Amino acid sequence: MKLHPCKLLLVLVLGLTSCLAQGQRANSIIPKPQQVTVLKGQPVKLSAKSIVYYEAPFERQAVYLQDQLKSQTGLQLNISKLSNAKNLPKGIVLKYDTVAANRPEMYVLKSGNGTVTLRAQDKNGIVYGVQTLLQLLPLEQSRTLSVEPVTIKDYPRFAYRGMHLDVSRHIFPLEFIKKYIDYLAFHKFNNFHWHLTDDQGWRIEIKSYPKLNSIGSWRNATLIGHFKDQPARYDSTRYGGFYTQDEIREIIAYADQRGINIIPEIDIPGHSRATIAAYPEFSTKPDTTWNVATTWGMYNRQNNVLAPRPETFKFLKTLFEEVADLFPSPYIHIGGDECSKMWWKASPQAQEFIKSHNLKDEKGLQTYFIEQVSDYLAAKDKKVIGWHEILEGDLDTTAIVMNWADNKTGADAALRGHYVIMTPGKPMYFDHYQSQDPNDSLAIHGYNPVDAVYNFNPMPDELQGKPAARYILGAQANVWTEYMGSPAKVEYMVLPRMTALSEALWSAPEAKNYNDFKRRLEQNLIPRYKFWGANYFHDYSRWTIDSKKAEMQ
Ligand code: TNX
């Protein structure tokens, strides 16, 4: 076949751009790996005849890779258990290796001589190797693929890398929960904090107390607009639902295959309005008919608390045992935030309880609740996580503190000997605005642009170089959904901030560079958001920490 010179030029240019794209892929990975070495030699070719080999612990990850490859490129590879053959076969090999991959969650990816090998000592390492491999491949349908010859040695900076999702204020379909978990896996997060209960509704099936679902999962109306708007307006739609335990088990298995632990949160002793709507006898005013909350911003108003009665503690023990049996997570989140003390102050029964149990005050009572539940859970071999307000009383140090206040509060908790997960409102609250555009879609007051997230250092300055630094486990972004009524709105609020956070948690601080991050975001991630069919915030270049300052001058 003879080609017209113009066509020949086109072929050459196209060939060149795809070569260029190839060379750039190893340089465009997010989060940035610890070490990438581009090797000389031929790219590894993969075709429908190639096979994904796995060693025993990684069978489900081989299936995961197979699915991901199929959806990204259309290429359907078979999988096969690796036999004891001395020479590695051609194709992709998932190897269990504690020597080359000598730390938790580490992977070593090597491509060359016809084979791509991923080595790790645990499932998470393999999952992260898979994510990196997917970024070395084109995002298009193709019958043959080539992987540039590289060695990548990679592991996370922090052990805890989390994303939270509030499903009480708004509930999302099971399919979206899976999609959200896929986003986490892609970004090499390892914990999904599932905020399952709050004043506005229970979202987990509890068999031992069925009214939590028949009553507590439903509210009669929902606030329209911002909760500070006057006068407040409500719709008149009954809203709610919950995830059944079978559905939850399905989500747990889905997340587990992707190296993600699910931490359920049952928020006590405050944020309990939906609980006492179902069981008023656990409230400080048992004769009141409470309703499931229909508005937001509950602090000191309708954000309600549990009363310290024998039947409440029996309830908490049974409830948390049921939750502990459902979730394999070694940690259960028990809330503890924004527990208004006014209800206990006004309750003679609560005051009597404080006295008879030698508690100092209402803060002591809050600690008592946390310690009771910690004990029930310890018997099930689980540790508790609580929001930093659990430190208000004198708590022993077994509880892990999730700090949503400033860095200093986190540092203080670490200095007291608690393990700490950093989620400071600034900039880890993804329910806050990411622009200062008055026409931006409704959000909570603060301003957390994407560069603030990127530049966030989970290690507080106060702890640099101190032994207590080891208590900082990592960080997490929180996604409270008062103003997120749909999956598309959640996606808009988390992308690309979640992408920025992944690098703050994974990569070496000295390797971070915001401009380079933006290049990789544009070349590698934005096309993926589109491929995933994800909504995202487009205006991230315009809205930065400095753009706010410039506007205020
Ligand atoms: C405070 S932070 C809350 C949530 C709200 C959020 C809104 C925390 C532990 N509790 O109940 O949704 O503010 O930003």
XYZ file of C-alpha atoms and ligand atoms in Angstrom:
567
model
C 0.000 0.000 0.000
C 1.316 3.400 -1.005
C 0.719 6.303 1.327
C 0.216 9.871 0.172
C 3.089 11.984 1.628
C 0.617 13.919 3.762
C -0.775 10.733 5.173
C 2.747 9.496 5.818
C 3.438 12.648 7.796
C 0.248 12.122 9.758
C 1.254 8.560 10.604
C 4.669 9.776 11.717
C 3.232 12.571 13.848
C 0.661 10.260 15.412
C 3.358 7.688 16.063
C 5.480 10.340 17.696
C 2.698 11.672 19.902
C 1.804 8.218 21.124
C 5.523 7.601 21.872
C 5.623 10.874 23.733
C 2.482 9.989 25.598
C 4.115 6.702 26.550
C 7.236 8.328 27.896
C 5.117 10.772 29.823
C 2.937 8.247 31.543
C 5.490 7.172 34.148
C 6.010 10.860 34.760
C 2.323 11.612 35.261
C 1.322 9.191 37.994
C -0.814 10.463 40.864
C -0.071 10.233 43.728
C 3.577 10.713 42.810
C 5.511 7.503 43.514
C 8.548 7.438 45.787
C 10.893 6.260 43.049
C 10.507 5.857 39.280
C 13.380 4.637 37.090
C 12.803 4.613 33.353
C 14.793 1.733 31.859
C 16.319 1.176 28.464
C 14.874 -1.645 26.422
C 11.714 -2.644 24.670
C 8.247 -1.930 25.997
C 6.293 -4.927 27.260
C 3.581 -5.883 24.785
C 0.281 -7.169 26.061
C -2.404 -8.703 23.907
C -5.457 -10.921 24.349
C -3.062 -13.863 24.617
C -1.264 -12.426 27.653
C -2.132 -13.846 31.039
C -2.379 -12.338 34.520
C -0.533 -14.756 36.833
C -0.980 -14.491 40.569
C 0.390 -16.062 43.692
C -2.179 -17.460 46.123
C -2.903 -14.453 48.364
C -3.694 -12.226 45.404
C -6.348 -14.116 43.467
C -9.095 -11.546 44.060
C -6.703 -8.746 43.070
C -5.936 -10.616 39.823
C -9.683 -10.580 39.121
C -9.751 -6.885 40.000
C -6.895 -6.151 37.596
C -8.619 -8.217 34.905
C -11.829 -6.148 35.338
C -9.987 -2.841 35.362
C -7.959 -3.683 32.256
C -11.091 -4.725 30.437
C -12.931 -1.539 31.263
C -9.968 0.803 30.587
C -8.706 -0.771 27.358
C -11.188 -3.423 26.273
C -8.497 -6.067 26.560
C -9.735 -9.248 28.217
C -6.879 -11.227 29.762
C -7.197 -14.636 31.342
C -5.957 -15.185 34.861
C -4.000 -18.141 36.128
C -2.329 -19.219 39.358
C 1.457 -19.014 39.124
C 3.070 -22.424 39.124
C 6.532 -22.991 40.568
C 8.193 -22.282 37.229
C 11.645 -20.772 37.741
C 11.388 -18.285 34.926
C 8.650 -15.752 35.186
C 6.145 -16.282 32.388
C 5.311 -13.523 29.908
C 2.363 -11.340 30.799
C 1.559 -9.722 34.145
C 2.651 -11.402 37.377
C 1.385 -10.595 40.887
C 4.011 -11.901 43.285
C 4.049 -12.225 47.048
C 7.463 -10.923 48.065
C 8.489 -9.684 51.508
C 12.066 -8.982 50.494
C 11.760 -6.684 47.489
C 8.641 -5.160 49.049
C 9.905 -4.939 52.587
C 7.268 -2.747 54.188
C 3.474 -2.741 54.533
C 1.513 -1.439 51.540
C 4.659 -1.222 49.410
C 4.821 -2.443 45.830
C 7.589 -2.832 43.300
C 6.535 -2.662 39.662
C 8.989 -3.774 37.039
C 8.297 -3.937 33.331
C 10.776 -5.377 30.882
C 11.664 -8.574 29.032
C 8.082 -9.220 28.101
C 6.748 -9.190 31.652
C 5.209 -6.727 34.087
C 5.814 -7.901 37.645
C 4.118 -6.466 40.707
C 5.635 -7.504 44.016
C 4.097 -6.830 47.420
C 3.858 -8.360 50.858
C 0.153 -7.586 51.245
C -3.044 -7.100 49.325
C -2.854 -3.302 49.568
C 0.587 -3.223 47.969
C -0.712 -5.230 45.012
C -3.796 -3.002 44.676
C -1.544 0.087 44.538
C 0.712 -1.578 41.984
C -2.397 -2.210 39.901
C -3.410 1.478 40.119
C 0.039 2.524 38.951
C 0.026 -0.005 36.117
C -3.343 1.317 34.934
C -1.790 4.786 34.749
C 1.025 3.426 32.581
C -1.564 2.233 30.050
C -3.589 4.261 27.568
C -7.110 5.239 28.410
C -8.595 3.935 25.194
C -9.871 0.756 23.615
C -6.981 -1.178 22.153
C -6.183 -4.741 20.989
C -2.519 -4.502 22.007
C -0.944 -2.530 24.791
C 2.608 -1.597 25.527
C 4.050 -0.766 28.907
C 7.196 1.324 28.977
C 10.186 -0.338 30.662
C 10.376 1.018 34.204
C 11.040 0.100 37.787
C 8.788 1.780 40.341
C 9.364 1.360 44.060
C 6.584 2.903 46.003
C 4.986 3.070 49.456
C 2.862 5.546 51.405
C 4.085 8.336 53.655
C 1.183 7.825 56.119
C -0.420 4.591 57.304
C -3.945 6.065 57.499
C -5.347 7.614 54.321
C -9.061 8.157 54.574
C -12.153 9.614 53.017
C -15.421 10.039 54.897
C -18.974 10.144 53.590
C -22.053 11.235 55.507
C -25.057 9.210 54.360
C -27.401 10.450 57.090
C -28.122 13.953 55.817
C -28.485 12.471 52.340
C -28.425 8.812 51.398
C -26.848 7.585 48.175
C -27.524 4.468 46.105
C -25.429 1.393 46.738
C -23.960 1.723 43.237
C -22.629 5.155 44.124
C -21.076 3.863 47.350
C -19.176 1.378 45.152
C -18.147 4.113 42.747
C -16.916 6.195 45.676
C -14.885 3.203 46.889
C -13.436 2.896 43.374
C -12.330 6.529 43.568
C -10.672 5.807 46.909
C -8.890 2.729 45.557
C -7.604 4.586 42.512
C -6.129 7.276 44.793
C -4.476 4.704 47.094
C -6.614 5.507 50.143
C -7.040 2.658 52.596
C -9.940 3.680 54.833
C -13.535 4.608 54.100
C -15.210 6.262 57.084
C -18.926 5.655 56.668
C -20.964 8.120 58.766
C -24.096 6.004 59.150
C -26.156 7.743 61.801
C -26.996 11.278 62.761
C -29.883 13.480 63.873
C -31.360 13.367 60.366
C -31.590 9.601 59.967
C -30.276 6.079 60.643
C -28.817 4.404 57.585
C -27.755 0.973 58.853
C -30.108 -1.913 59.479
C -30.095 -2.886 63.161
C -31.912 -6.111 63.872
C -31.945 -5.880 67.654
C -33.699 -2.483 67.705
C -35.911 -2.428 64.594
C -37.538 0.942 65.285
C -34.165 2.558 64.506
C -35.100 1.751 60.906
C -38.877 1.809 60.820
C -38.907 5.210 62.559
C -35.304 6.474 62.796
C -34.467 6.080 59.090
C -37.193 8.465 57.904
C -37.751 12.185 58.209
C -40.905 13.993 57.203
C -39.333 16.991 55.504
C -35.983 18.517 54.575
C -34.727 22.073 54.874
C -34.516 23.999 51.607
C -31.459 26.222 51.100
C -28.917 27.170 53.759
C -29.741 26.600 57.391
C -28.983 30.223 58.202
C -31.564 31.465 55.672
C -34.503 33.273 57.276
C -37.279 32.336 57.287
C -36.451 28.630 57.135
C -38.289 26.748 54.395
C -38.932 23.023 54.186
C -40.144 20.648 51.550
C -42.833 18.197 52.572
C -41.293 15.021 51.222
C -40.753 11.989 53.413
C -37.055 11.199 52.963
C -34.883 8.330 54.054
C -33.942 4.695 53.805
C -31.126 2.534 55.091
C -28.622 -0.051 53.925
C -29.531 -3.610 54.836
C -26.912 -5.784 56.509
C -26.699 -7.883 53.330
C -25.991 -4.743 51.307
C -23.384 -3.667 53.842
C -21.679 -7.051 53.622
C -21.594 -6.665 49.846
C -19.946 -3.244 50.190
C -17.434 -4.559 52.734
C -16.376 -7.360 50.355
C -16.159 -4.925 47.439
C -13.956 -2.563 49.456
C -11.829 -5.404 50.834
C -10.888 -6.561 47.331
C -9.659 -2.999 46.721
C -7.593 -2.771 49.928
C -10.084 -0.545 51.714
C -11.148 -0.961 55.306
C -14.592 0.378 56.175
C -14.921 2.172 59.489
C -18.569 2.509 60.441
C -19.561 5.482 62.581
C -22.459 5.307 64.991
C -22.519 8.768 66.520
C -23.169 8.894 70.297
C -23.967 10.323 72.840
C -24.928 13.488 70.881
C -26.248 13.668 67.314
C -28.800 11.131 68.562
C -32.055 12.713 67.503
C -32.985 9.872 65.135
C -32.261 7.358 67.916
C -34.550 9.042 70.416
C -37.235 9.568 67.777
C -37.327 5.767 67.602
C -36.775 5.143 71.312
C -37.747 8.223 73.397
C -36.974 6.215 76.546
C -33.240 6.708 75.836
C -33.610 10.505 75.905
C -33.459 12.944 78.803
C -37.173 13.594 78.208
C -38.783 10.173 77.688
C -42.289 11.649 77.562
C -41.511 13.792 74.513
C -42.354 12.681 70.997
C -39.155 13.470 69.133
C -39.069 13.553 65.378
C -36.112 12.758 63.126
C -34.442 16.129 62.477
C -35.468 18.011 59.335
C -32.925 20.824 59.515
C -29.119 21.157 59.686
C -26.717 22.900 62.042
C -28.029 21.294 65.175
C -25.479 22.288 67.764
C -27.053 23.307 71.089
C -30.499 23.205 69.644
C -32.028 19.967 68.521
C -28.813 17.980 68.310
C -29.896 15.703 71.044
C -28.234 13.395 73.517
C -28.724 10.044 75.166
C -29.677 9.861 78.826
C -27.462 7.822 81.181
C -30.080 5.195 82.079
C -29.574 1.439 82.494
C -31.743 0.783 79.417
C -29.595 3.157 77.342
C -26.405 1.298 78.243
C -28.068 -2.037 77.535
C -29.062 -0.612 74.149
C -25.530 0.642 73.436
C -23.976 -2.698 74.333
C -26.333 -4.689 72.131
C -26.110 -2.179 69.291
C -22.324 -1.945 69.186
C -21.980 -5.716 69.467
C -24.211 -6.073 66.411
C -22.165 -3.470 64.523
C -18.881 -5.090 65.601
C -20.074 -8.467 64.320
C -20.971 -6.989 60.948
C -17.796 -5.001 60.218
C -14.363 -6.702 60.144
C -12.690 -3.305 60.766
C -10.429 -3.313 63.839
C -11.775 0.182 64.574
C -15.310 1.380 65.166
C -16.056 5.121 65.190
C -18.362 6.129 68.019
C -18.704 9.835 67.221
C -18.570 11.879 70.410
C -18.713 15.234 68.590
C -20.795 18.290 69.428
C -22.473 16.709 72.401
C -24.517 19.526 73.833
C -24.330 19.525 77.623
C -27.534 21.518 78.111
C -29.778 18.446 78.073
C -27.838 16.723 80.854
C -27.667 19.989 82.833
C -31.436 20.253 82.684
C -32.087 16.622 83.582
C -32.370 15.713 87.298
C -31.839 12.072 86.360
C -28.560 12.846 84.528
C -27.404 15.031 87.435
C -28.167 12.247 89.878
C -26.192 9.824 87.683
C -23.191 12.191 87.610
C -23.234 12.361 91.421
C -23.742 8.675 92.088
C -20.944 7.729 89.667
C -18.506 10.278 91.095
C -18.174 12.039 87.758
C -16.822 15.571 87.769
C -19.454 17.141 85.535
C -21.228 16.731 82.170
C -17.857 16.379 80.425
C -17.110 13.524 82.773
C -20.432 11.988 81.779
C -19.520 12.232 78.118
C -16.245 10.425 78.874
C -18.217 7.826 80.821
C -20.322 7.069 77.738
C -17.212 6.750 75.561
C -15.487 4.485 78.072
C -18.526 2.240 78.442
C -18.739 1.689 74.702
C -14.945 1.271 74.445
C -15.262 -1.558 76.973
C -18.114 -3.269 75.088
C -16.039 -3.068 71.923
C -12.773 -4.144 73.551
C -14.524 -7.408 74.412
C -15.041 -7.833 70.657
C -11.403 -6.990 70.014
C -12.179 -3.599 68.520
C -10.675 -0.197 69.249
C -12.689 2.991 69.171
C -12.161 6.165 67.210
C -13.891 9.355 68.333
C -13.955 13.004 67.311
C -11.561 15.130 69.350
C -14.323 16.258 71.746
C -13.910 12.871 73.454
C -10.819 14.426 75.043
C -12.913 16.935 76.988
C -12.886 14.675 80.054
C -10.045 12.485 81.318
C -10.019 9.681 78.811
C -7.489 6.868 78.819
C -5.333 6.696 75.717
C -6.696 3.602 73.998
C -9.141 5.660 71.913
C -7.924 7.025 68.602
C -8.663 10.704 68.201
C -10.047 12.075 64.969
C -9.187 15.745 65.161
C -11.400 18.181 63.266
C -10.040 21.224 65.118
C -6.725 22.911 64.338
C -3.290 21.325 64.175
C -2.501 22.285 67.747
C -5.416 20.238 69.102
C -4.141 17.267 67.115
C -0.605 17.786 68.389
C -1.849 18.026 71.998
C -3.736 14.738 71.653
C -0.568 13.078 70.332
C 1.456 14.522 73.197
C -1.098 12.994 75.596
C -0.316 9.630 73.960
C -3.346 9.163 71.696
C -3.066 8.012 68.132
C -4.472 10.803 65.982
C -6.078 11.086 62.556
C -5.947 14.640 61.260
C -9.113 16.046 59.694
C -8.867 19.784 60.456
C -11.813 21.774 59.064
C -9.249 23.821 57.192
C -8.615 22.363 54.659
C -9.954 18.824 55.202
C -13.674 19.676 55.085
C -14.778 19.065 51.540
C -18.263 20.346 52.376
C -16.726 23.839 52.378
C -16.569 25.961 49.253
C -13.752 25.452 46.767
C -14.379 28.814 45.098
C -15.442 32.293 46.162
C -17.813 32.568 43.243
C -21.183 33.759 44.593
C -22.880 31.594 41.979
C -21.126 28.432 43.096
C -23.407 25.627 44.180
C -24.480 25.848 47.858
C -21.951 24.680 50.469
C -20.857 25.333 54.040
C -19.324 28.755 54.742
C -15.519 28.006 54.695
C -13.126 28.172 51.753
C -10.900 25.165 51.059
C -9.466 25.493 47.558
C -7.611 22.605 45.967
C -4.107 24.067 46.467
C -4.788 24.407 50.212
C -5.613 20.699 50.251
C -2.509 19.873 48.216
C -0.263 21.862 50.546
C -1.754 20.432 53.724
C 0.810 18.700 55.899
C -0.832 16.143 58.192
C 2.179 16.354 60.529
C 1.634 19.388 62.803
C 4.653 21.724 63.052
C 4.508 21.333 66.830
C 5.482 17.661 66.495
C 8.249 17.872 63.896
C 11.189 15.865 65.139
C 9.454 14.872 68.393
C 8.853 11.267 69.467
C 5.093 11.956 69.635
C 5.120 12.445 65.843
C 4.673 8.695 65.566
C 1.146 9.072 66.952
C -0.010 10.924 63.846
C -1.447 8.105 61.764
C -2.409 10.199 58.783
C -5.328 12.272 57.621
C -8.777 12.205 56.109
C -11.175 14.525 54.318
C -14.748 14.743 55.565
C -17.729 14.942 53.271
C -20.767 16.106 55.244
C -23.725 16.058 52.938
C -26.195 18.639 54.214
C -25.848 20.411 50.862
C -25.086 17.388 48.704
C -28.358 15.835 47.621
C -27.034 13.725 44.758
C -24.002 11.653 43.745
C -23.145 14.304 41.138
C -22.908 16.967 43.853
C -20.696 14.728 46.005
C -18.394 14.199 43.012
C -18.311 17.927 42.333
C -17.220 18.568 45.932
C -14.561 15.838 46.121
C -12.900 16.044 42.695
C -10.210 17.209 42.321
C -9.660 17.891 46.053
C -9.493 14.169 46.799
C -6.833 13.806 44.102
C -4.805 16.567 45.782
C -5.207 14.924 49.189
C -4.005 11.575 47.873
C -0.633 13.108 47.146
C -0.457 14.943 50.502
C -0.909 11.561 52.183
C 1.159 9.330 49.955
C 4.116 11.175 48.471
C 7.354 12.406 50.012
C 6.909 16.049 51.088
C 10.096 17.112 49.296
C 8.804 15.650 46.023
C 5.614 17.717 46.099
C 5.173 20.540 43.622
C 1.785 22.114 42.961
C 2.476 23.132 39.366
C 3.686 19.681 38.496
C 0.649 18.232 40.270
C -1.594 20.400 38.090
C 0.151 19.168 34.956
C -0.397 15.557 35.998
C -3.971 16.324 37.011
C -4.667 17.707 33.570
C -2.807 15.043 31.576
C -3.727 12.002 33.568
C -6.645 12.586 35.922
C -9.099 14.888 34.151
C -9.386 12.381 31.259
C -10.044 9.710 33.881
C -12.771 11.734 35.614
C -14.413 11.935 32.196
C -13.886 8.233 31.577
C -15.464 7.444 34.961
C -18.399 9.676 34.083
C -17.609 11.687 37.209
C -18.708 15.239 37.788
C -15.897 17.502 39.015
C -15.092 21.106 39.880
C -13.632 22.619 36.708
C -12.466 25.988 37.983
C -9.626 24.781 40.203
C -6.993 26.872 38.396
C -8.797 30.094 39.053
C -9.565 29.538 42.744
C -6.508 29.273 44.942
C -5.505 30.452 48.404
C -3.980 33.547 46.796
C -6.982 34.360 44.616
C -8.946 34.908 47.789
C -6.299 37.240 49.206
C -6.126 39.157 45.926
C -9.880 39.690 45.981
C -9.923 40.924 49.521
C -7.250 43.576 48.919
C -19.840 19.503 62.269
S -17.344 17.968 62.423
C -20.211 18.168 62.366
C -21.135 17.603 61.389
C -21.594 18.635 60.392
C -20.417 19.487 59.978
C -20.707 20.485 58.909
C -18.280 17.014 63.166
C -17.636 15.916 63.806
N -19.624 17.273 63.234
O -22.228 17.012 62.054
O -22.149 17.978 59.301
O -19.962 20.191 61.112
O -19.488 21.034 58.423
